[in-house]
């Protein structure tokens, strides 16, 4: 499983030159290398060095040796990435790139905030097919509770720093998610789409391996 | 309007004797007197002094000269008091007693937490008849956002101290409600069913008066 | 009521192009479209696209298909917007634009901070005519308590981030307002003139409808 | 000045025996000895040992060698102790006992909260005669701002822990007072009537000495 | 999956009679019913009513219709419950009872705090066999980071309120876990062994189902 | 007394043009007008308009109709402004300008932090001559406790935002000063040299008036 | 060094029986066993089991196989334990017992708070003889800064929870100490006399060993 | 010892000219002068003035009259500076420069975060040779606990502001370190490599002196 994920570089606090050098060394074996938290300048440096690489400016990520993207129609266990508002999309995109880098199938379900419930209810059947959920929301952070009440899948909640005033940089959403009255909701750091998606991909991989294992046992 | 509400005494930090003495003085004119935040001992002292009074132990309130209770079937503009869980009921009951003391019609809609959405959706038509809403919730405090997304009425949210750990005595629910992505949600202090209901009754009274005013103008 | 408000777009985190595109789509039916939290560049983009639109730079808002402004002299139920200091005006202006967009009559009562009480006392008779109050204050956030003690109307308090040091970005004013010793004060998020005004307009609309309803019943 | 105050013992965390022993030693010279933060048991121990002493159970204080009480009619510079609600009286009483122990004239002005402004306005002429003010308030802590706007005297504000929910043990009142928009308001710790009164008495003593000094210079 | 878990009742804030009545109703169909957060009195009431039930005083739980306990030797996908210190055991036990109630195999690995690293390193091979991990730690909450660095399984961290001073009731451990430098760590509320274990059991059930699914597909 | 202070304008959030316009209007009667919290641009605008005015860039203030500066040698009751470190000087300077604008004598005693105690001890005799003290300190905010232990004068403490990390923008110093173990220390907002000096000047004025009053009475 | 300290048991959250059992097992080899955070009942249980043991009720500790106490006159490198007020003594005593259990010489210097500076200055020559300092203070936590400015020894500061209101359970003192303007002050958890003394004893042991090492080298 | 350290200037809030002037004055006697918290401009000014000086841009420091660097191979007691991640290096470098300026031998051990335990375990033998440890870590701040569990040396922990979201500018790491379950960990302010290293150098100097003292005694 670990190898599946390839390598990850945390771009914040590294120079463009450092990012390129580290990515180059790690990418030499052909494994995917995901670099996160990139500003425009560092992203451009990576793009220039890895012209085949996959750049996602909204996610602030870059993947060298990027695998092909897989959706739910691939038939593989997939991750559903659910986001409340347009402002939460950057975090949802970071989660999506983790799925890409780890060769995990995924679907995005966006703009389904709790104040417009019908859009969300409409998407529930699709969400119920997923193996694991990443649920991204800012402001009052209510979305994970509502989704977890409707879908019985491991749900990884990501509070975002979207909001102002008493959102205190995402603290309001973080506290809300930690206090979810729906059981089984666990929470990543504010804006940490990376870690929640890593956990969700981990579950999807376990499911894939278990299917293979079940088949292997049966075939004996 | 003000006279409508009768008088209110904040019971916390007053002795049983003080509560009785103040209530007696205020009740002399026949106006309703609501005493809040009563422990068992002070409540008993009031009950003994005002055997006709209305005691609500769950709400921790007592009303001397209590008016009759009015529901939505009274045809008057009414307040809907909506609570998420059984543990939030004490606060909802305090809100209910404010309605009683101010001769405002009201209905309770309870056990409609966001993790069990269908119970809530079932109640929406009833809620839409109300003139104003008091929405009580602890833990992640998500209920006001969901309700406000479905019902276009003035909504007064009350966070409760129900929860543990990172609920920090109701802070998580308070912050969530202040950051509601649904417009028009305003918030009372933690566990302050009194103040939210006071505001909601105020709206209901305004509506009642406006109906009378409309009729009066028309009849001229 | 809902339709009354027209449409609202939260400008923060959207590009100028996105703001224009969304506003254009929503404005097509002729309904008012209020865009909030606009910086100079985005505001200019909207102004260029909707030359007839209403721009309020102090409020950081823009209204496409803006209705005419109505004051208390319109005879309609109106909202009083009360602000403590000159620094709180931006938030008061945002509240005012919500009234405009929702075709609600309103009056501004400004520069009435609690440290200069006589200016405020002078305005009380005017304030008592309103159907609902939006009270905006920063620093110690004392104004809502004083006003609510003098005027028996639904009062929606808005703490502002005006201040420094231990104001902690508006937290001091927020906490003060949540702890108001005057009953019926409810509170919006820091700097959220939008939501408080939305609630106040909601009350004014209810009163207008109730008058019509009263007249209708009488006329039968 | 210092000698004036006599001696002060902080009773919290000391046994009854320790309180008596310390007070006995300090009182031997005949100077007043103020003991603060006493529970019933320790207070009784002091009363038994100093039957002539001055016990104030509401203030939780005891004074051995207690001087006579002086009011504003004494003609001496006096301290006005102003309190918002009945629940703030314990703190106001602690302030009063500091005046007694330091032989400072003082007056109590109570039950003048900001939500009932007229009671306060009525007392302003009396307050304006004082040399220094101690203003005690809990909940939203608005009283010092209003008083300082009306009376140009050194004003020492004391937030109290009266309140619940988002009062956070007096934090809301403390922050409000620190952010007072009225100039010259300074603040003591939550519930610290002692320190605010100590400062106010200090001012009154300076004024008394300055009068004597002025007379002395003139008489030369 | 959902049905697997049986029913859960949150015991806090319910009377003994209410706990028994609710549990009786839910248990009628023979499904396991887990009641959490029970004090001695309520636990005794349940024990008396369900003499066959499973009581765990350290976990503060009771299970009516309790399934048999399954360990890692069952061959089923199992959950590893890892706890740092003896004081964290109550939370670990709550997690264990969730496994029991949901018929999930599990193993306890306790007393493996980070300040005594060798005990932990010794247990790593066993932990690597698990499908999902619940990691419980108080004080500085370092254990999840260390475990996640050594074992590539979905890891659900539970901060506990064990500690004093600047642990602030578990806040220190909570923040530490949210900031884990090991990817894929997600976090439950302070002391919420229930929710973390619910998530972990969810993963174990998914793995079990996937094995069956793999076998089913293969056998076609 | 009030008139003494002249007028004060809070420059923050006002344009240069507004600052000039307001100052011009207030200065017309010849009274001193103090403008605070000025950036370079606004300060220059005032300087250009009032070429005789008093500009203090370190204090970020400007005084139109500035009175002459008076030191302790003037024989008048004076204020001592005491600052711990060089970084606290800006706040101390703001305090000094309040003394200038209100025609109060004052002395600066700087660079006397608690980690270099001997410099402070050396200054104590001078400080003991003052009528009131303004004590400015950042970081751990220890200076007021030490000074108040040595000098029996009304002491107004000002925490500054100097520091980093766990100083949390002056919060550490603020809390330290509020908890001073020396009696009679009261506290202004973080960086609020203005309000502390206003209070201190108020005391000095009272002393001056009391001297005159004493002389007047004597001369009768 | 490690062996020197003997064994330590954290008594909080363990039953009396558990405390005795663990202590008995650890004490079997004759090594000192320090048990901390004991209430009266558990302490009595240990006393009964180890009648020769050393009980310190003020420190809430017990030592089985307690070594003899050594003071500074022993000629060994010693630890100075300095405490501000009588209320901080419990924490100072816990520190003292750590010295006893680890056979480290120590001296207590108490009642030397910063508001009574002369008592402290008097003790400085004695303090300068120590190898390491434990400085205990509550409220504003100023003592470490003052001591560190006067004595160039490793200084371990311990904030205590002594105080009320804005001391927030020791937070004020903790923040003050972390922001000390004197270099080299490091800080233990609130009320954690144990850990600070452990560090100080560690330094004293290093010094002792270095002396032996120096002698050994010289003697070769 | 004090003299050893030379002089220290805190560069923050001083102009380039001030930095140069102060450093020049202090450096006149030939003693090392360490200037900290320098931005590029001020650092360049010092470099130009002291062309022989030692500039460390990553540490943001400059040393005039810089002594030679000494490592562990010098045979002198040395300080080990241990850092978790590349982003913590700036703080570790500041610590290193304190060692240089005070002529203390030191070694850097970097990139040994707790999520990659084997790198750390590999370094333990080297770390055990040190006299004192400075341990620098951001995010969850777990490194000090793990190191202190493995190495019995005085350990000075430095939380860094590296991280995002719920790291709250280093607060998460700070709280974690204060709550370390390993005894004897004490903590410096966030990002304060200076103070922790100052303390560690202090210990190393004591050890060196004790060796000399032991030799001196022996040689008598
Ligand atoms: N966006 C992110 N948020 C949190 N952690 C991350 C992120 N990106 C990478 N990481 C973690 O940072 C580690 C790499 O750090 P580094 O060695 O500094 O590049 C990875 O193993 C991840 O665990
Ligand atoms: N439960 C409550 N929560 C908050 N405020 C209350 C409550 N009950 C009464 N009050 C307020 O307290 C005032 C009466 O306070 P008092 O004069 O102390 O009895 C009333 O006018 C209400 O505004
Ligand atoms: N110990 C616990 N901590 C947090 N949530 C719990 C706990 N026990 C039960 N719950 C949740 O509370 C719900 C039942 O609440 P209630 O209907 O009040 O009994 C369950 O569905 C769980 O999601
Ligand atoms: N980076 C730093 N962090 C914290 N304190 C420092 C730092 N650098 C210097 N200091 C302290 O600041 C004092 C010098 O301050 P100053 O006189 O303003 O230059 C020194 O004695 C140190 O105690
Ligand atoms: Mg949301
Ligand atoms: Mg809820
Ligand atoms: Mg205000
Ligand atoms: Mg008040
Ligand atoms: Mg731990
Ligand atoms: Mg200082
Ligand atoms: Mg102290
Ligand atoms: Mg770390």
PDB file of C-alpha atoms and ligand atoms in Angstrom, chain F residues 84 88 114 137-143, chain G residues 181, ligand 10:
ATOM      1  CA  UNK F  84      10.723  48.414  30.066  1.00  0.00           C
ATOM      2  CA  UNK F  88       8.009  49.695  24.139  1.00  0.00           C
ATOM      3  CA  UNK F 114      12.996  43.660  35.184  1.00  0.00           C
ATOM      4  CA  UNK F 137       5.932  46.703  29.218  1.00  0.00           C
ATOM      5  CA  UNK F 138       5.694  43.900  26.683  1.00  0.00           C
ATOM      6  CA  UNK F 139       6.764  40.258  26.695  1.00  0.00           C
ATOM      7  CA  UNK F 140       6.117  38.957  30.242  1.00  0.00           C
ATOM      8  CA  UNK F 141       4.723  42.279  31.495  1.00  0.00           C
ATOM      9  CA  UNK F 142       6.406  42.037  34.881  1.00  0.00           C
ATOM     10  CA  UNK F 143       7.390  45.649  35.337  1.00  0.00           C
TER      11      UNK F 143
ATOM     12  CA  UNK G 181      12.907  38.846  28.711  1.00  0.00           C
TER      13      UNK G 181
HETATM   14 MG1  LIG I  10       8.590  43.292  30.129  1.00  0.00          MG
END
